[in-house]
């Protein structure tokens, strides 16, 4: 019986240790949850970086003593992707994503979003997509020199896996080089504060929908000589303002709120969109 208890204690110790290893508590500040981030390791000597997929359009390059991954498209409208799935350790609530990239000979495809991009998508234990996931990191211009990119974002509750999908998305032609790709747990405080600020800004610019009510509409205008006259025969002076940036920002989120404030608080009777 004494032997059995020792045996049981030994395996309990192993299980507890394994549980801690899989949590965020023991991750060092620079530990990436993406294995072989530097694309250097090839422990099985198969001439391919460990943990990285082999697929058409992918190559393991060597240049000036450095190894890196290359995505290359030579067929118009084809998809070249280095797809990986990464376990999200327990207790990780935010990630800092950084990498080096180089883009050469790139020609976009037939759509504006047919370019070089990296997609990240979180999934729960049932492999259902979670929101929010980061927006695509998209690049449509050539950059022949290596450049470093870095972004941080919150991990949605219940996330078990993150899909990592760098790709040449239906481009005509081009090369996309990647190296030193890390996903490192980071602090949530600044990200949560930024999220609260965005929520408050959205709340302040929100205008509730309402049914048209002609009783609130201004009187119709017509021109007499060089004057504007309303239906009651009164002369009207125009007091106008420019509500927003629809000339350059066709998806401006605040134009309706700007118009309401201009009319109700600034007494404008003409709003230029």
Short mmCIF file of C-alpha atoms in Angstrom, two decimals:
data_model
loop_
_atom_site.label_atom_id
_atom_site.label_comp_id
_atom_site.label_asym_id
_atom_site.label_seq_id
_atom_site.Cartn_x
_atom_site.Cartn_y
_atom_site.Cartn_z
CA UNK A 1 0.00 0.00 0.00
CA UNK A 2 2.86 2.38 0.79
CA UNK A 3 4.33 1.77 -2.68
CA UNK A 4 0.98 2.49 -4.33
CA UNK A 5 0.67 5.80 -2.53
CA UNK A 6 4.13 6.85 -3.64
CA UNK A 7 3.30 5.77 -7.17
CA UNK A 8 0.09 7.80 -7.10
CA UNK A 9 1.84 10.83 -5.60
CA UNK A 10 4.49 10.69 -8.31
CA UNK A 11 1.92 10.82 -11.10
CA UNK A 12 -0.09 13.52 -9.38
CA UNK A 13 3.07 15.60 -9.26
CA UNK A 14 3.60 15.07 -12.99
CA UNK A 15 0.01 16.07 -13.80
CA UNK A 16 0.20 19.19 -11.64
CA UNK A 17 3.48 20.19 -13.25
CA UNK A 18 2.04 19.66 -16.72
CA UNK A 19 -0.96 21.80 -15.85
CA UNK A 20 1.27 24.65 -14.74
CA UNK A 21 3.39 24.35 -17.86
CA UNK A 22 0.28 24.82 -20.00
CA UNK A 23 -0.78 27.98 -18.16
CA UNK A 24 0.35 31.57 -18.51
CA UNK A 25 1.86 31.58 -15.01
CA UNK A 26 5.15 30.03 -16.08
CA UNK A 27 5.56 31.72 -19.45
CA UNK A 28 8.57 33.99 -19.51
CA UNK A 29 8.06 37.57 -20.76
CA UNK A 30 9.49 36.75 -24.19
CA UNK A 31 7.97 33.28 -24.57
CA UNK A 32 6.01 32.93 -27.79
CA UNK A 33 3.06 30.55 -27.92
CA UNK A 34 3.97 30.01 -31.59
CA UNK A 35 6.68 27.35 -31.77
CA UNK A 36 9.76 27.82 -33.94
CA UNK A 37 9.02 31.53 -34.25
CA UNK A 38 12.39 32.22 -35.82
CA UNK A 39 11.84 29.56 -38.52
CA UNK A 40 15.33 28.19 -37.75
CA UNK A 41 14.78 24.79 -36.10
CA UNK A 42 14.89 21.55 -38.08
CA UNK A 43 15.53 18.93 -35.42
CA UNK A 44 14.29 16.03 -37.57
CA UNK A 45 16.67 17.07 -40.39
CA UNK A 46 14.02 16.91 -43.10
CA UNK A 47 15.09 20.21 -44.67
CA UNK A 48 11.95 21.95 -43.48
CA UNK A 49 11.35 24.13 -40.38
CA UNK A 50 9.74 22.19 -37.54
CA UNK A 51 6.09 22.99 -36.94
CA UNK A 52 5.59 24.82 -40.23
CA UNK A 53 3.36 23.39 -42.97
CA UNK A 54 4.65 22.30 -46.34
CA UNK A 55 2.42 23.59 -49.13
CA UNK A 56 2.58 24.82 -52.69
CA UNK A 57 4.17 28.25 -52.87
CA UNK A 58 6.06 27.92 -49.56
CA UNK A 59 9.84 27.70 -49.31
CA UNK A 60 12.43 27.74 -46.54
CA UNK A 61 14.98 30.36 -47.53
CA UNK A 62 18.53 31.08 -46.40
CA UNK A 63 20.11 34.51 -46.75
CA UNK A 64 23.14 36.05 -45.02
CA UNK A 65 23.15 33.41 -42.29
CA UNK A 66 19.43 33.73 -41.60
CA UNK A 67 16.53 31.37 -42.23
CA UNK A 68 13.04 32.63 -43.04
CA UNK A 69 9.76 31.55 -44.63
CA UNK A 70 8.78 32.67 -48.12
CA UNK A 71 5.31 32.67 -49.62
CA UNK A 72 5.45 33.04 -53.40
CA UNK A 73 2.62 33.28 -55.90
CA UNK A 74 3.34 32.69 -59.58
CA UNK A 75 -0.20 31.89 -60.73
CA UNK A 76 -2.75 34.74 -60.84
CA UNK A 77 -5.66 34.48 -58.39
CA UNK A 78 -4.14 31.55 -56.49
CA UNK A 79 -4.01 31.27 -52.70
CA UNK A 80 -0.68 30.69 -50.97
CA UNK A 81 -0.99 30.16 -47.20
CA UNK A 82 1.12 28.90 -44.29
CA UNK A 83 -1.73 27.72 -42.04
CA UNK A 84 -1.08 26.91 -38.39
CA UNK A 85 -3.22 26.36 -35.30
CA UNK A 86 -1.81 27.46 -31.94
CA UNK A 87 -3.07 26.49 -28.49
CA UNK A 88 -3.91 29.46 -26.27
CA UNK A 89 -2.55 28.74 -22.76
CA UNK A 90 -4.90 29.04 -19.81
CA UNK A 91 -4.78 32.49 -18.26
CA UNK A 92 -3.69 34.34 -21.41
CA UNK A 93 -6.02 37.31 -21.94
CA UNK A 94 -3.98 39.45 -24.33
CA UNK A 95 -1.27 38.87 -26.92
CA UNK A 96 1.45 40.97 -28.48
CA UNK A 97 1.96 39.93 -32.09
CA UNK A 98 5.23 40.89 -33.76
CA UNK A 99 7.03 39.79 -36.90
CA UNK A 100 9.43 40.81 -39.64
CA UNK A 101 8.26 40.96 -43.22
CA UNK A 102 9.45 41.80 -46.70
CA UNK A 103 7.26 42.13 -49.80
CA UNK A 104 8.61 42.07 -53.35
CA UNK A 105 7.20 41.90 -56.90
CA UNK A 106 3.67 42.14 -55.53
CA UNK A 107 0.78 42.86 -57.88
CA UNK A 108 -2.66 42.97 -56.31
CA UNK A 109 -5.41 40.75 -57.63
CA UNK A 110 -8.70 41.87 -59.18
CA UNK A 111 -10.07 43.16 -55.85
CA UNK A 112 -8.57 45.77 -53.54
CA UNK A 113 -8.26 43.21 -50.73
CA UNK A 114 -6.43 40.65 -52.89
CA UNK A 115 -3.04 41.34 -51.31
CA UNK A 116 -0.48 40.07 -48.81
CA UNK A 117 -2.08 39.61 -45.41
CA UNK A 118 -2.04 37.81 -42.08
CA UNK A 119 -5.29 36.57 -40.58
CA UNK A 120 -5.76 35.57 -36.95
CA UNK A 121 -8.94 33.85 -35.81
CA UNK A 122 -9.80 32.59 -32.33
CA UNK A 123 -11.80 29.41 -31.72
CA UNK A 124 -13.40 27.91 -28.63
CA UNK A 125 -13.23 24.29 -27.48
CA UNK A 126 -15.90 23.35 -30.06
CA UNK A 127 -13.90 25.07 -32.83
CA UNK A 128 -16.48 27.82 -33.18
CA UNK A 129 -15.14 31.20 -34.24
CA UNK A 130 -14.98 33.78 -31.46
CA UNK A 131 -15.26 37.53 -31.67
CA UNK A 132 -13.63 39.87 -31.64
CA UNK A 133 -10.67 38.59 -33.62
CA UNK A 134 -8.03 41.01 -34.89
CA UNK A 135 -8.69 42.67 -38.22
CA UNK A 136 -6.55 41.37 -41.11
CA UNK A 137 -3.04 42.77 -41.24
CA UNK A 138 -3.14 43.63 -44.94
CA UNK A 139 -0.41 44.99 -47.21
CA UNK A 140 -0.72 45.93 -50.86
CA UNK A 141 2.57 47.70 -51.50
CA UNK A 142 6.06 46.37 -52.08
CA UNK A 143 8.64 46.86 -49.34
CA UNK A 144 11.95 45.29 -50.44
CA UNK A 145 13.66 45.81 -47.06
CA UNK A 146 12.85 43.91 -43.90
CA UNK A 147 10.49 45.80 -41.58
CA UNK A 148 9.20 44.99 -38.10
CA UNK A 149 5.47 44.98 -37.34
CA UNK A 150 3.88 44.85 -33.88
CA UNK A 151 0.29 44.85 -32.66
CA UNK A 152 -1.43 43.92 -29.39
CA UNK A 153 -4.98 42.70 -28.90
CA UNK A 154 -7.28 41.09 -26.34
CA UNK A 155 -8.01 37.37 -26.40
CA UNK A 156 -11.77 36.70 -26.39
CA UNK A 157 -13.19 34.76 -23.46
CA UNK A 158 -13.23 31.01 -23.99
CA UNK A 159 -10.50 31.01 -26.63
CA UNK A 160 -8.69 27.67 -26.84
CA UNK A 161 -7.00 27.99 -30.22
CA UNK A 162 -5.86 30.75 -32.55
CA UNK A 163 -5.63 30.12 -36.27
CA UNK A 164 -2.57 31.80 -37.78
CA UNK A 165 -2.94 32.37 -41.52
CA UNK A 166 -0.29 34.39 -43.37
CA UNK A 167 -1.10 34.35 -47.07
CA UNK A 168 -0.87 35.83 -50.52
CA UNK A 169 -4.58 36.27 -51.01
CA UNK A 170 -5.50 35.86 -54.70
CA UNK A 171 -2.75 38.19 -55.91
CA UNK A 172 -1.50 38.23 -59.49
CA UNK A 173 2.09 37.61 -58.47
CA UNK A 174 4.43 38.35 -55.57
CA UNK A 175 6.69 37.19 -52.75
CA UNK A 176 5.96 37.59 -49.04
CA UNK A 177 8.86 36.85 -46.66
CA UNK A 178 8.26 36.29 -42.92
CA UNK A 179 10.59 35.84 -39.96
CA UNK A 180 10.75 36.16 -36.15
CA UNK A 181 7.00 35.68 -35.78
CA UNK A 182 5.99 35.81 -32.12
CA UNK A 183 2.74 35.73 -30.17
CA UNK A 184 3.63 36.69 -26.61
CA UNK A 185 1.21 37.05 -23.66
CA UNK A 186 0.96 40.67 -22.56
CA UNK A 187 -0.84 42.88 -20.04
CA UNK A 188 -4.49 43.70 -20.65
CA UNK A 189 -4.75 47.08 -18.88
CA UNK A 190 -3.95 49.39 -21.80
CA UNK A 191 -5.98 47.31 -24.26
CA UNK A 192 -9.02 47.24 -21.97
CA UNK A 193 -8.79 51.02 -21.47
CA UNK A 194 -8.66 51.53 -25.24
CA UNK A 195 -11.67 49.23 -25.69
CA UNK A 196 -13.66 51.18 -23.09
CA UNK A 197 -12.77 54.43 -24.88
CA UNK A 198 -14.00 53.04 -28.21
CA UNK A 199 -17.24 51.89 -26.59
CA UNK A 200 -17.80 55.33 -25.07
CA UNK A 201 -17.11 57.05 -28.39
CA UNK A 202 -19.58 54.73 -30.12
CA UNK A 203 -22.19 55.46 -27.45
CA UNK A 204 -21.77 59.21 -27.80
CA UNK A 205 -22.14 59.22 -31.59
CA UNK A 206 -25.13 56.88 -31.62
CA UNK A 207 -28.39 58.34 -32.94
CA UNK A 208 -31.48 56.22 -32.37
CA UNK A 209 -33.57 55.48 -35.49
CA UNK A 210 -36.88 57.31 -35.71
CA UNK A 211 -39.87 57.31 -38.04
CA UNK A 212 -40.24 60.28 -40.42
CA UNK A 213 -42.49 62.98 -38.96
CA UNK A 214 -43.43 65.71 -41.41
CA UNK A 215 -44.58 67.93 -38.55
CA UNK A 216 -40.90 68.38 -37.69
CA UNK A 217 -39.81 69.12 -41.24
CA UNK A 218 -38.92 72.68 -42.23
CA UNK A 219 -41.18 74.58 -44.59
CA UNK A 220 -40.50 74.11 -48.30
CA UNK A 221 -38.40 76.82 -49.92
CA UNK A 222 -38.61 78.56 -53.26
CA UNK A 223 -36.70 81.37 -54.93
CA UNK A 224 -38.07 84.85 -55.53
CA UNK A 225 -35.48 87.01 -57.24
CA UNK A 226 -32.38 86.71 -55.12
CA UNK A 227 -34.20 85.60 -51.98
CA UNK A 228 -35.22 82.26 -50.48
CA UNK A 229 -38.85 82.24 -49.35
CA UNK A 230 -40.64 79.57 -47.34
CA UNK A 231 -44.22 78.38 -47.84
CA UNK A 232 -45.44 81.04 -45.39
CA UNK A 233 -43.91 83.83 -47.48
CA UNK A 234 -41.08 84.50 -45.03
CA UNK A 235 -37.54 85.15 -46.16
CA UNK A 236 -35.08 82.48 -45.00
CA UNK A 237 -31.40 83.00 -44.35
CA UNK A 238 -29.23 79.95 -44.75
CA UNK A 239 -27.06 79.01 -41.78
CA UNK A 240 -24.96 76.12 -42.95
CA UNK A 241 -22.18 73.87 -41.80
CA UNK A 242 -20.12 70.99 -43.08
CA UNK A 243 -21.03 67.89 -41.06
CA UNK A 244 -18.18 65.58 -41.81
CA UNK A 245 -15.72 64.00 -44.13
CA UNK A 246 -17.81 62.14 -46.66
CA UNK A 247 -15.61 63.53 -49.43
CA UNK A 248 -12.65 61.51 -48.16
CA UNK A 249 -14.18 59.10 -45.61
CA UNK A 250 -17.19 57.40 -47.24
CA UNK A 251 -17.65 55.30 -44.10
CA UNK A 252 -17.53 58.19 -41.63
CA UNK A 253 -19.30 56.94 -38.49
CA UNK A 254 -20.20 60.31 -37.02
CA UNK A 255 -21.93 62.19 -39.83
CA UNK A 256 -25.48 61.60 -38.50
CA UNK A 257 -24.57 62.72 -34.98
CA UNK A 258 -22.76 65.76 -36.41
CA UNK A 259 -25.88 66.73 -38.38
CA UNK A 260 -28.12 66.38 -35.30
CA UNK A 261 -25.80 68.52 -33.16
CA UNK A 262 -25.48 71.09 -35.94
CA UNK A 263 -29.25 71.48 -36.26
CA UNK A 264 -30.33 71.20 -32.62
CA UNK A 265 -27.44 72.96 -30.86
CA UNK A 266 -25.87 75.22 -33.49
CA UNK A 267 -29.19 76.23 -35.13
CA UNK A 268 -28.03 75.31 -38.61
CA UNK A 269 -30.68 74.95 -41.31
CA UNK A 270 -28.37 73.65 -44.05
CA UNK A 271 -26.00 70.72 -43.64
CA UNK A 272 -23.41 69.96 -46.28
CA UNK A 273 -22.56 66.28 -46.43
#
